[in-house]
Amino acid sequence: MDDLPSKSYAAGETVMREGDPGDCAYMVVKGTVEIFNTGPDGKPNVLAKLPAGSIFGEYALIDRQPRSASVRAIEPTLCLLLTEPVVNRILGRADPVIRALLHAYMRRLRTVRPPAPPPAPVPQKPNKSVAVIAREPELLELAKAAIGPMNCKLYLNNSGMALLSELEGGRAVDVVFISFYTGDMQALLVSRMIKRGEKTARVKTVLLAPSSVKQGLDAVRAEFDNVVVDATTETLRQAALAYMG
Amino acid sequence: MDDLPQKTFQSGSLILAEGDPGDAAYLVVKGKVEIIRGTKAGPQAVVTEVGPGGIFGEFALIDNKPRAATAMAAEPTVCTIISREVFQKLMKQTNPVIRALMLDYTKRLRMLRGD
């Protein structure tokens, strides 16, 4: 092993830094190193102390990811620098069975990835928009007339239904369902769908006669910050995305 | 390595079967081996082929899980059989750098496989 590249470190000297690009592994020949990362309080958080004979930074030979932790010498230390050519040189002298096995395990590590972290939770915002679902085209027209050209969109029946299913029971938007009829089947379906999913969206069914569309929608606007009116799946999607931020 | 046990397989013969307990890895000396995995639909799919110098069944040396795939000889094939005992013996004679790397990588693989 005398012919392998090595480097000496004084006590306290940094060997590698978290986030640095990694292209070699190290083996401690003499001395001791400390592996640490930065804790939430900004102070170093010691993960391990490695004596002579230990290896670290070896994942760089598998996958050239940035270093996941920092390392420093805590006493005068000598390390071998194990770059890929150096490792291959040593492997060339190893038993072919060991050589084949190490290569097989390295290849496996390259292909077997740890599972991806779960997606970040959707931030919950106060109710900023609301999907209004109307069943009847004439109601949509009445609603548009009643609300006027402000930042309101009204979503009409089936397209809204389809998207609500897609959004897993209306999690993304609060839903106000307006209808001419009591016991409107679609209103019941939407309510049930959302309740079954135990989502946090509020569901409100506003029953309207054609003559009371304006009062009904005024009540809706008093309760929600922003009422969005449109008739297409795509605009409901956009509103939902805006709501989720 | 000349003293390691070898085994000869005829073309088309089964070397190891998915679900079997695993106790050794195989190094292909001569021939060709197909690694086959059963699919939900029933028919089997060839995952990969291993030729001379290649290795298969190597997880048996690092954990106790059943074989994840089936290996069949695609032509007359000779394999060196690497039992856990042989592996341990070879590791003892290996350069300490390689031994340390091997121990680390097998530990990581074991963790990834949840064993």
Coordinates of N, CA and C in Angstrom, one line a residue, chain A:
Chain A
M1 N 0.8 -1.2 0.0 CA 0.0 0.0 0.0 C 0.9 1.3 0.0
D2 N 2.2 1.1 0.1 CA 3.1 2.2 0.2 C 3.1 3.1 -1.1
D3 N 2.6 2.5 -2.2 CA 2.7 3.2 -3.5 C 1.4 4.0 -3.7
L4 N 0.5 4.0 -2.7 CA -0.8 4.7 -3.0 C -0.7 6.2 -2.5
P5 N -1.4 7.1 -3.3 CA -1.4 8.5 -2.9 C -2.0 8.7 -1.5
S6 N -1.4 9.5 -0.7 CA -1.9 9.8 0.6 C -1.7 11.3 1.0
K7 N -2.3 11.7 2.0 CA -2.2 13.1 2.4 C -2.3 13.2 4.0
S8 N -1.5 14.1 4.5 CA -1.4 14.3 6.0 C -2.3 15.5 6.4
Y9 N -3.0 15.4 7.5 CA -3.8 16.4 8.0 C -3.4 16.8 9.4
A10 N -3.3 18.1 9.7 CA -3.1 18.5 11.1 C -4.4 18.3 11.9
A11 N -4.2 18.3 13.2 CA -5.4 18.2 14.1 C -6.3 19.4 13.8
G12 N -7.6 19.2 13.6 CA -8.5 20.3 13.3 C -8.7 20.6 11.8
E13 N -7.8 20.0 11.0 CA -7.8 20.4 9.6 C -9.0 19.7 8.9
T14 N -9.6 20.4 7.9 CA -10.8 19.8 7.2 C -10.3 18.9 6.1
V15 N -10.9 17.7 6.0 CA -10.6 16.8 4.9 C -11.6 17.0 3.7
M16 N -12.8 17.1 4.1 CA -13.8 17.4 3.0 C -15.0 18.2 3.7
R17 N -15.7 18.9 2.8 CA -16.8 19.7 3.3 C -18.1 19.3 2.7
E18 N -19.1 19.3 3.5 CA -20.5 19.0 3.1 C -20.8 19.8 1.9
G19 N -21.4 19.2 0.8 CA -21.7 20.0 -0.4 C -20.7 20.0 -1.5
D20 N -19.4 19.7 -1.1 CA -18.3 19.7 -2.1 C -18.6 18.6 -3.1
P21 N -18.1 18.8 -4.3 CA -18.2 17.6 -5.3 C -17.3 16.5 -4.8
G22 N -17.7 15.3 -4.9 CA -16.9 14.2 -4.4 C -16.4 13.3 -5.6
D23 N -15.1 13.0 -5.6 CA -14.5 12.2 -6.6 C -13.6 11.1 -6.1
C24 N -13.5 11.0 -4.7 CA -12.6 9.9 -4.2 C -13.1 9.5 -2.8
A25 N -12.7 8.3 -2.4 CA -12.9 7.9 -1.1 C -11.6 8.0 -0.3
Y26 N -11.7 8.0 1.0 CA -10.5 8.1 1.9 C -10.4 6.9 2.8
M27 N -9.2 6.5 3.1 CA -9.0 5.5 4.2 C -8.0 6.0 5.2
V28 N -8.4 6.0 6.5 CA -7.6 6.5 7.5 C -6.5 5.5 7.8
V29 N -5.2 5.9 7.6 CA -4.1 5.0 7.8 C -3.6 5.2 9.3
K30 N -3.6 6.5 9.7 CA -3.1 6.8 11.1 C -3.9 8.0 11.5
G31 N -4.2 8.0 12.9 CA -4.9 9.1 13.4 C -6.4 8.9 13.5
T32 N -7.2 9.9 13.6 CA -8.7 9.8 13.8 C -9.4 11.0 13.1
V33 N -10.5 10.7 12.4 CA -11.3 11.8 11.8 C -12.7 11.8 12.5
E34 N -13.3 12.9 12.3 CA -14.6 13.1 12.9 C -15.6 13.5 11.7
I35 N -16.7 12.8 11.6 CA -17.7 13.2 10.5 C -18.8 14.0 11.2
F36 N -19.1 15.1 10.6 CA -20.1 16.0 11.2 C -20.9 16.7 10.1
N37 N -22.1 17.1 10.4 CA -22.9 18.0 9.6 C -23.3 19.2 10.4
T38 N -24.0 20.1 9.8 CA -24.4 21.3 10.5 C -25.8 21.1 11.0
G39 N -25.9 21.3 12.3 CA -27.2 21.1 13.0 C -28.2 22.2 12.7
P40 N -29.4 22.1 13.1 CA -30.4 23.2 12.8 C -30.0 24.5 13.5
D41 N -29.2 24.4 14.6 CA -28.8 25.6 15.3 C -27.5 26.2 14.7
G42 N -27.0 25.6 13.6 CA -25.9 26.1 12.9 C -24.6 25.6 13.5
K43 N -24.7 24.8 14.6 CA -23.5 24.2 15.2 C -23.2 22.9 14.6
P44 N -21.9 22.5 14.6 CA -21.5 21.2 14.1 C -22.1 20.1 14.9
N45 N -22.6 19.0 14.2 CA -23.3 17.9 14.9 C -22.5 16.7 14.5
V46 N -21.7 16.1 15.5 CA -20.8 15.0 15.2 C -21.6 13.7 15.0
L47 N -21.4 13.1 13.8 CA -22.1 11.9 13.5 C -21.3 10.6 13.8
A48 N -19.9 10.7 13.7 CA -19.1 9.5 14.0 C -17.6 9.9 14.1
K49 N -16.9 9.1 14.8 CA -15.4 9.3 14.8 C -14.8 8.0 14.3
L50 N -13.9 8.2 13.3 CA -13.4 7.0 12.6 C -11.9 6.8 12.9
P51 N -11.5 5.6 13.4 CA -10.1 5.4 13.7 C -9.4 4.8 12.5
A52 N -8.1 4.6 12.6 CA -7.3 4.0 11.5 C -8.0 2.7 11.0
G53 N -7.9 2.5 9.7 CA -8.5 1.3 9.1 C -9.9 1.6 8.5
S54 N -10.5 2.8 8.9 CA -11.8 3.1 8.4 C -11.8 3.8 7.1
I55 N -12.9 3.7 6.4 CA -13.0 4.3 5.1 C -14.2 5.3 5.1
F56 N -14.1 6.4 4.4 CA -15.2 7.3 4.3 C -15.2 8.0 3.0
G57 N -16.3 8.6 2.6 CA -16.5 9.3 1.3 C -16.5 8.3 0.2
E58 N -16.8 7.0 0.5 CA -16.7 5.9 -0.5 C -17.9 5.9 -1.5
Y59 N -18.9 6.7 -1.1 CA -20.1 6.7 -2.1 C -19.7 7.5 -3.3
A60 N -18.7 8.3 -3.2 CA -18.2 9.1 -4.4 C -17.8 8.1 -5.6
L61 N -17.4 6.9 -5.2 CA -17.0 6.0 -6.3 C -18.2 5.3 -7.0
I62 N -19.4 5.5 -6.3 CA -20.6 4.9 -6.9 C -21.4 6.0 -7.7
D63 N -21.4 7.2 -7.1 CA -22.3 8.2 -7.6 C -21.7 9.5 -7.3
R64 N -21.5 10.3 -8.2 CA -20.7 11.6 -7.9 C -21.7 12.7 -7.4
Q65 N -22.3 12.4 -6.3 CA -23.2 13.3 -5.6 C -22.3 14.2 -4.7
P66 N -22.8 15.4 -4.4 CA -22.0 16.2 -3.4 C -21.9 15.5 -2.1
R67 N -20.8 15.8 -1.4 CA -20.6 15.2 -0.1 C -21.7 15.4 0.9
S68 N -22.2 14.4 1.6 CA -23.4 14.5 2.4 C -23.0 15.0 3.8
A69 N -21.7 15.0 4.1 CA -21.3 15.5 5.5 C -19.8 16.0 5.4
S70 N -19.4 16.7 6.4 CA -18.0 17.2 6.5 C -17.2 16.3 7.3
V71 N -15.9 16.3 7.1 CA -14.9 15.5 7.8 C -13.7 16.3 8.2
R72 N -13.3 16.2 9.4 CA -12.0 16.8 9.8 C -11.2 15.9 10.7
A73 N -9.9 16.1 10.7 CA -9.0 15.4 11.5 C -9.0 15.9 12.9
I74 N -9.1 15.0 13.9 CA -9.1 15.5 15.3 C -7.7 15.2 16.0
E75 N -6.8 14.6 15.2 CA -5.4 14.5 15.7 C -4.6 14.4 14.4
P76 N -3.3 14.5 14.5 CA -2.5 14.4 13.2 C -2.9 13.1 12.5
T77 N -3.3 13.2 11.3 CA -3.9 12.0 10.6 C -3.3 11.9 9.2
L78 N -3.2 10.6 8.8 CA -2.8 10.3 7.4 C -3.9 9.5 6.7
C79 N -4.3 9.9 5.5 CA -5.3 9.2 4.8 C -4.8 8.8 3.4
L80 N -5.3 7.7 2.9 CA -5.1 7.3 1.5 C -6.2 8.0 0.7
L81 N -5.8 8.5 -0.5 CA -6.8 9.1 -1.4 C -7.1 8.1 -2.4
L82 N -8.4 7.6 -2.3 CA -8.8 6.5 -3.2 C -9.6 7.0 -4.3
T83 N -9.0 7.4 -5.4 CA -9.7 7.8 -6.6 C -10.1 6.5 -7.3
E84 N -10.9 6.7 -8.3 CA -11.3 5.5 -9.1 C -10.2 4.8 -9.7
P85 N -9.2 5.5 -10.4 CA -8.1 4.8 -10.9 C -7.3 4.0 -9.9
V86 N -7.1 4.6 -8.7 CA -6.4 3.9 -7.6 C -7.1 2.7 -7.2
V87 N -8.4 2.8 -7.0 CA -9.2 1.6 -6.6 C -9.1 0.5 -7.7
N88 N -9.2 0.9 -9.0 CA -9.1 -0.1 -10.0 C -7.7 -0.7 -10.1
R89 N -6.7 0.0 -9.7 CA -5.3 -0.5 -9.7 C -5.2 -1.6 -8.6
I90 N -5.8 -1.3 -7.4 CA -5.7 -2.3 -6.3 C -6.6 -3.5 -6.7
L91 N -7.7 -3.2 -7.3 CA -8.6 -4.3 -7.7 C -8.0 -5.2 -8.7
G92 N -7.1 -4.6 -9.6 CA -6.5 -5.4 -10.6 C -5.6 -6.5 -10.0
R93 N -5.1 -6.3 -8.8 CA -4.3 -7.3 -8.1 C -5.1 -8.2 -7.2
A94 N -6.4 -7.9 -7.1 CA -7.2 -8.7 -6.2 C -7.7 -10.0 -6.9
D95 N -8.2 -11.0 -6.1 CA -8.7 -12.2 -6.6 C -9.9 -11.9 -7.6
P96 N -9.9 -12.5 -8.8 CA -11.0 -12.2 -9.7 C -12.4 -12.3 -9.2
V97 N -12.6 -13.2 -8.2 CA -13.9 -13.4 -7.6 C -14.3 -12.1 -6.9
I98 N -13.3 -11.7 -6.1 CA -13.6 -10.4 -5.3 C -13.8 -9.3 -6.2
R99 N -13.0 -9.2 -7.3 CA -13.1 -8.1 -8.3 C -14.5 -8.1 -8.9
A100 N -14.9 -9.3 -9.3 CA -16.3 -9.4 -10.0 C -17.4 -9.0 -9.0
L101 N -17.2 -9.5 -7.7 CA -18.2 -9.2 -6.7 C -18.3 -7.7 -6.4
L102 N -17.1 -7.1 -6.2 CA -17.2 -5.6 -5.9 C -17.8 -4.9 -7.0
H103 N -17.5 -5.2 -8.3 CA -18.1 -4.5 -9.4 C -19.6 -4.8 -9.4
A104 N -20.0 -6.0 -9.1 CA -21.4 -6.3 -9.1 C -22.2 -5.5 -8.1
Y105 N -21.6 -5.4 -6.9 CA -22.2 -4.6 -5.8 C -22.3 -3.1 -6.1
M106 N -21.2 -2.6 -6.7 CA -21.2 -1.2 -7.1 C -22.3 -0.9 -8.2
R107 N -22.4 -1.9 -9.1 CA -23.4 -1.7 -10.2 C -24.8 -1.7 -9.5
R108 N -25.0 -2.6 -8.6 CA -26.3 -2.7 -7.9 C -26.6 -1.4 -7.2
L109 N -25.6 -0.8 -6.5 CA -25.8 0.4 -5.8 C -26.2 1.5 -6.7
R110 N -25.6 1.5 -7.9 CA -25.9 2.5 -8.9 C -27.4 2.4 -9.4
T111 N -27.9 1.2 -9.4 CA -29.3 1.0 -10.0 C -30.3 1.0 -8.9
V112 N -30.0 0.4 -7.7 CA -30.9 0.4 -6.6 C -30.9 1.7 -5.9
R113 N -31.9 2.6 -6.2 CA -31.9 3.9 -5.5 C -32.7 3.8 -4.3
P114 N -32.4 4.6 -3.2 CA -33.3 4.7 -2.1 C -34.6 5.3 -2.5
P115 N -35.7 4.9 -1.9 CA -37.0 5.5 -2.3 C -37.0 7.0 -2.2
A116 N -37.7 7.6 -3.2 CA -37.7 9.1 -3.2 C -38.4 9.6 -2.0
P117 N -38.0 10.7 -1.4 CA -38.7 11.3 -0.2 C -40.2 11.6 -0.6
P118 N -41.1 11.5 0.4 CA -42.5 11.9 0.0 C -42.6 13.3 -0.4
P119 N -43.6 13.6 -1.3 CA -43.7 15.0 -1.8 C -44.0 15.9 -0.6
A120 N -43.6 17.2 -0.7 CA -43.9 18.1 0.4 C -45.4 18.3 0.5
P121 N -45.9 18.4 1.7 CA -47.4 18.6 1.8 C -47.8 19.9 1.1
V122 N -49.0 19.9 0.6 CA -49.6 21.1 0.0 C -49.9 22.1 1.1
P123 N -49.3 23.3 1.0 CA -49.5 24.3 2.0 C -51.0 24.6 2.1
Q124 N -51.5 24.7 3.3 CA -52.9 25.1 3.5 C -53.0 26.6 3.5
K125 N -53.8 27.1 2.6 CA -54.0 28.6 2.6 C -55.4 28.9 3.1
P126 N -55.6 30.1 3.6 CA -57.0 30.5 3.9 C -57.8 30.5 2.6
N127 N -59.0 30.4 2.7 CA -59.9 30.3 1.5 C -59.8 31.5 0.6
K128 N -59.1 31.4 -0.5 CA -59.0 32.5 -1.3 C -59.8 32.4 -2.6
S129 N -60.2 31.2 -2.9 CA -61.0 31.1 -4.1 C -62.0 30.0 -3.9
V130 N -63.0 30.0 -4.7 CA -64.1 29.0 -4.5 C -64.5 28.6 -5.9
A131 N -64.8 27.3 -6.0 CA -65.3 26.8 -7.3 C -66.9 26.8 -7.1
V132 N -67.5 27.5 -8.0 CA -69.0 27.5 -8.0 C -69.4 26.6 -9.1
I133 N -70.2 25.6 -8.8 CA -70.6 24.6 -9.8 C -72.1 24.8 -10.1
A134 N -72.4 25.1 -11.3 CA -73.8 25.3 -11.6 C -74.2 24.2 -12.6
R135 N -75.4 23.8 -12.5 CA -75.8 22.7 -13.3 C -76.4 23.2 -14.7
E136 N -77.1 24.3 -14.6 CA -77.8 24.7 -15.8 C -77.1 25.8 -16.5
P137 N -77.0 25.7 -17.8 CA -76.4 26.8 -18.5 C -77.1 28.2 -18.3
E138 N -78.4 28.2 -18.1 CA -79.1 29.5 -17.9 C -78.7 30.0 -16.6
L139 N -78.5 29.1 -15.6 CA -78.0 29.6 -14.3 C -76.6 30.2 -14.3
L140 N -75.8 29.6 -15.2 CA -74.5 30.2 -15.4 C -74.6 31.6 -15.9
E141 N -75.5 31.8 -16.9 CA -75.7 33.1 -17.5 C -76.2 34.1 -16.4
L142 N -77.2 33.7 -15.7 CA -77.7 34.5 -14.6 C -76.7 34.9 -13.6
A143 N -75.9 33.9 -13.2 CA -74.8 34.2 -12.3 C -73.8 35.2 -12.8
K144 N -73.4 35.0 -14.0 CA -72.5 35.9 -14.6 C -73.1 37.4 -14.6
A145 N -74.3 37.5 -14.9 CA -75.0 38.8 -14.9 C -75.0 39.4 -13.5
A146 N -75.3 38.5 -12.6 CA -75.4 38.9 -11.2 C -74.1 39.4 -10.6
I147 N -73.0 38.6 -10.9 CA -71.7 38.9 -10.3 C -71.0 40.0 -11.0
G148 N -71.2 40.1 -12.3 CA -70.5 41.1 -13.1 C -69.1 40.7 -13.5
P149 N -68.4 41.6 -14.0 CA -67.1 41.2 -14.6 C -65.9 41.1 -13.6
M150 N -66.2 41.1 -12.3 CA -65.1 41.1 -11.3 C -64.4 39.7 -11.4
N151 N -63.4 39.5 -10.5 CA -62.6 38.3 -10.7 C -63.4 37.1 -10.2
C152 N -64.4 36.8 -11.0 CA -65.3 35.7 -10.6 C -65.3 34.7 -11.8
K153 N -65.3 33.4 -11.4 CA -65.5 32.4 -12.4 C -66.5 31.4 -11.9
L154 N -67.3 30.9 -12.8 CA -68.3 29.9 -12.4 C -68.0 28.6 -13.2
Y155 N -68.0 27.6 -12.4 CA -67.8 26.3 -13.1 C -69.0 25.5 -13.3
L156 N -69.1 25.0 -14.5 CA -70.4 24.4 -14.8 C -70.3 22.8 -14.8
N157 N -71.3 22.3 -14.2 CA -71.6 20.9 -14.0 C -70.5 19.9 -14.4
N158 N -70.6 19.1 -15.5 CA -69.9 17.9 -15.6 C -68.4 18.1 -15.6
S159 N -67.9 19.2 -16.3 CA -66.5 19.4 -16.3 C -66.0 19.6 -14.9
G160 N -66.7 20.4 -14.1 CA -66.4 20.6 -12.7 C -66.4 19.3 -11.9
M161 N -67.3 18.5 -12.2 CA -67.4 17.2 -11.5 C -66.2 16.3 -11.8
A162 N -65.8 16.3 -13.1 CA -64.7 15.4 -13.5 C -63.4 15.9 -12.8
L163 N -63.3 17.2 -12.7 CA -62.1 17.8 -12.1 C -62.1 17.6 -10.6
L164 N -63.2 17.7 -10.0 CA -63.2 17.4 -8.6 C -62.8 16.0 -8.2
S165 N -63.2 15.1 -9.1 CA -62.7 13.7 -8.8 C -61.2 13.7 -9.0
E166 N -60.7 14.4 -10.0 CA -59.3 14.4 -10.3 C -58.5 15.0 -9.1
L167 N -59.1 16.0 -8.5 CA -58.5 16.7 -7.4 C -58.7 16.0 -6.0
E168 N -59.1 14.7 -6.1 CA -59.3 13.9 -5.0 C -60.3 14.5 -4.0
G169 N -61.5 14.6 -4.5 CA -62.6 15.1 -3.7 C -62.6 16.5 -3.3
G170 N -62.0 17.3 -4.2 CA -62.1 18.8 -4.0 C -61.2 19.3 -2.9
R171 N -60.1 18.6 -2.7 CA -59.2 19.0 -1.6 C -58.6 20.4 -1.9
A172 N -58.5 20.7 -3.2 CA -57.8 22.0 -3.5 C -58.6 23.2 -3.4
V173 N -59.9 23.0 -3.6 CA -60.8 24.2 -3.6 C -62.0 24.0 -2.7
D174 N -62.5 25.0 -2.1 CA -63.8 25.0 -1.5 C -64.8 25.0 -2.6
V175 N -65.9 24.3 -2.3 CA -66.9 24.2 -3.4 C -68.2 24.7 -2.9
V176 N -68.7 25.6 -3.7 CA -70.1 26.1 -3.5 C -70.9 25.6 -4.7
F177 N -72.0 24.9 -4.4 CA -72.8 24.3 -5.4 C -74.1 25.1 -5.5
I178 N -74.4 25.6 -6.6 CA -75.6 26.3 -6.7 C -76.6 25.6 -7.7
S179 N -77.8 25.6 -7.3 CA -78.7 24.8 -8.1 C -80.1 25.4 -8.0
F180 N -80.9 25.2 -9.0 CA -82.3 25.6 -9.0 C -83.1 24.7 -8.1
Y181 N -82.7 23.5 -7.9 CA -83.5 22.5 -7.3 C -83.0 22.0 -5.9
T182 N -83.9 21.8 -5.0 CA -83.5 21.2 -3.7 C -83.3 19.7 -4.1
G183 N -82.4 19.1 -3.3 CA -82.1 17.7 -3.5 C -81.5 17.4 -4.8
D184 N -80.8 18.4 -5.4 CA -80.1 18.2 -6.7 C -79.1 17.0 -6.6
M185 N -79.3 16.1 -7.5 CA -78.4 14.9 -7.4 C -76.9 15.2 -7.4
Q186 N -76.6 16.1 -8.3 CA -75.2 16.4 -8.4 C -74.6 17.0 -7.2
A187 N -75.4 17.9 -6.6 CA -75.0 18.5 -5.3 C -74.7 17.5 -4.3
L188 N -75.6 16.5 -4.2 CA -75.5 15.4 -3.2 C -74.2 14.6 -3.5
L189 N -74.0 14.3 -4.8 CA -72.8 13.5 -5.2 C -71.6 14.2 -4.8
V190 N -71.5 15.5 -5.1 CA -70.3 16.2 -4.8 C -70.0 16.3 -3.3
S191 N -71.1 16.6 -2.6 CA -70.9 16.6 -1.1 C -70.4 15.3 -0.6
R192 N -71.0 14.2 -1.0 CA -70.7 12.9 -0.5 C -69.2 12.6 -0.9
M193 N -68.9 12.9 -2.1 CA -67.5 12.6 -2.6 C -66.5 13.3 -1.7
I194 N -66.8 14.5 -1.4 CA -65.8 15.3 -0.5 C -65.8 14.8 0.9
K195 N -67.0 14.5 1.4 CA -67.0 14.0 2.8 C -66.4 12.7 3.0
R196 N -66.6 11.8 2.0 CA -66.0 10.5 2.0 C -64.5 10.6 2.1
G197 N -64.0 11.5 1.3 CA -62.6 11.6 1.2 C -62.0 12.3 2.5
E198 N -62.8 12.7 3.4 CA -62.4 13.4 4.6 C -61.4 14.5 4.4
K199 N -61.8 15.3 3.3 CA -60.9 16.4 3.0 C -61.3 17.6 3.8
T200 N -60.5 18.6 3.7 CA -60.7 19.8 4.5 C -61.6 20.8 3.8
A201 N -61.9 20.6 2.5 CA -62.6 21.6 1.8 C -64.0 21.8 2.4
R202 N -64.5 23.0 2.4 CA -65.8 23.3 2.8 C -66.8 23.1 1.7
V203 N -67.9 22.5 1.9 CA -68.9 22.3 0.9 C -70.2 23.1 1.3
K204 N -70.7 23.8 0.4 CA -71.9 24.6 0.7 C -72.8 24.4 -0.5
T205 N -74.0 24.1 -0.3 CA -75.0 24.1 -1.4 C -75.9 25.2 -1.2
V206 N -75.9 26.1 -2.2 CA -76.8 27.2 -2.2 C -78.0 26.9 -3.2
L207 N -79.1 26.9 -2.7 CA -80.3 26.7 -3.5 C -80.8 28.0 -4.0
L208 N -81.0 28.1 -5.3 CA -81.4 29.4 -5.8 C -82.7 29.2 -6.7
A209 N -83.5 30.2 -6.7 CA -84.5 30.3 -7.7 C -83.9 31.3 -8.7
P210 N -84.4 31.3 -10.0 CA -83.8 32.2 -10.9 C -83.9 33.6 -10.5
S211 N -84.9 34.0 -9.7 CA -85.0 35.4 -9.2 C -84.1 35.7 -8.1
S212 N -83.5 34.7 -7.4 CA -82.6 35.0 -6.3 C -81.2 34.7 -6.5
V213 N -80.7 34.6 -7.7 CA -79.4 34.3 -8.0 C -78.4 35.4 -7.4
K214 N -78.8 36.7 -7.5 CA -77.9 37.7 -7.1 C -77.7 37.6 -5.5
Q215 N -78.8 37.5 -4.8 CA -78.7 37.4 -3.3 C -77.8 36.2 -2.9
G216 N -78.1 35.1 -3.6 CA -77.4 33.8 -3.3 C -75.9 34.0 -3.5
L217 N -75.5 34.6 -4.6 CA -74.1 34.8 -4.9 C -73.5 35.9 -4.0
D218 N -74.3 36.9 -3.7 CA -73.8 37.9 -2.7 C -73.4 37.2 -1.4
A219 N -74.2 36.3 -1.0 CA -73.9 35.5 0.2 C -72.6 34.7 0.1
V220 N -72.5 34.1 -1.1 CA -71.2 33.4 -1.4 C -70.0 34.3 -1.3
R221 N -70.1 35.5 -1.9 CA -69.0 36.4 -1.9 C -68.7 36.9 -0.5
A222 N -69.7 37.0 0.3 CA -69.4 37.5 1.7 C -68.7 36.4 2.5
E223 N -68.9 35.2 2.1 CA -68.2 34.1 2.9 C -66.8 33.8 2.4
F224 N -66.6 33.9 1.1 CA -65.3 33.6 0.5 C -64.7 34.8 -0.1
D225 N -63.3 34.8 -0.1 CA -62.6 36.0 -0.5 C -62.7 36.2 -2.0
N226 N -62.7 35.2 -2.8 CA -62.6 35.3 -4.2 C -63.4 34.2 -4.9
V227 N -64.4 34.6 -5.6 CA -65.3 33.7 -6.2 C -64.9 33.6 -7.7
V228 N -64.6 32.5 -8.2 CA -64.1 32.3 -9.6 C -65.2 31.7 -10.4
V229 N -65.4 32.3 -11.6 CA -66.5 31.8 -12.4 C -65.9 31.4 -13.8
D230 N -66.2 30.2 -14.2 CA -65.8 29.8 -15.6 C -66.6 28.5 -15.9
A231 N -66.4 28.0 -17.1 CA -67.2 26.9 -17.4 C -66.3 25.7 -17.9
T232 N -65.0 25.8 -17.8 CA -64.2 24.7 -18.3 C -63.3 24.1 -17.2
T233 N -63.0 22.8 -17.5 CA -62.1 22.1 -16.7 C -60.8 22.8 -16.5
E234 N -60.2 23.3 -17.6 CA -58.9 23.9 -17.5 C -58.9 25.1 -16.6
T235 N -59.9 25.9 -16.7 CA -59.9 27.1 -15.8 C -60.1 26.7 -14.3
L236 N -60.8 25.6 -14.1 CA -61.0 25.2 -12.7 C -59.6 24.6 -12.2
R237 N -58.9 24.0 -13.1 CA -57.6 23.5 -12.8 C -56.7 24.6 -12.4
Q238 N -56.7 25.7 -13.3 CA -55.8 26.8 -13.0 C -56.2 27.5 -11.7
A239 N -57.5 27.6 -11.4 CA -57.9 28.2 -10.1 C -57.4 27.4 -9.0
A240 N -57.5 26.0 -9.1 CA -57.1 25.1 -8.1 C -55.6 25.3 -7.8
L241 N -54.8 25.4 -9.0 CA -53.4 25.5 -8.8 C -53.0 26.8 -8.2
A242 N -53.7 27.9 -8.5 CA -53.4 29.2 -7.9 C -53.7 29.1 -6.4
Y243 N -54.8 28.4 -6.1 CA -55.2 28.3 -4.7 C -54.2 27.5 -3.9
M244 N -53.6 26.5 -4.5 CA -52.6 25.7 -3.8 C -51.3 26.4 -3.8
G245 N -51.1 27.5 -4.6 CA -49.9 28.2 -4.6 C -48.8 27.5 -5.2

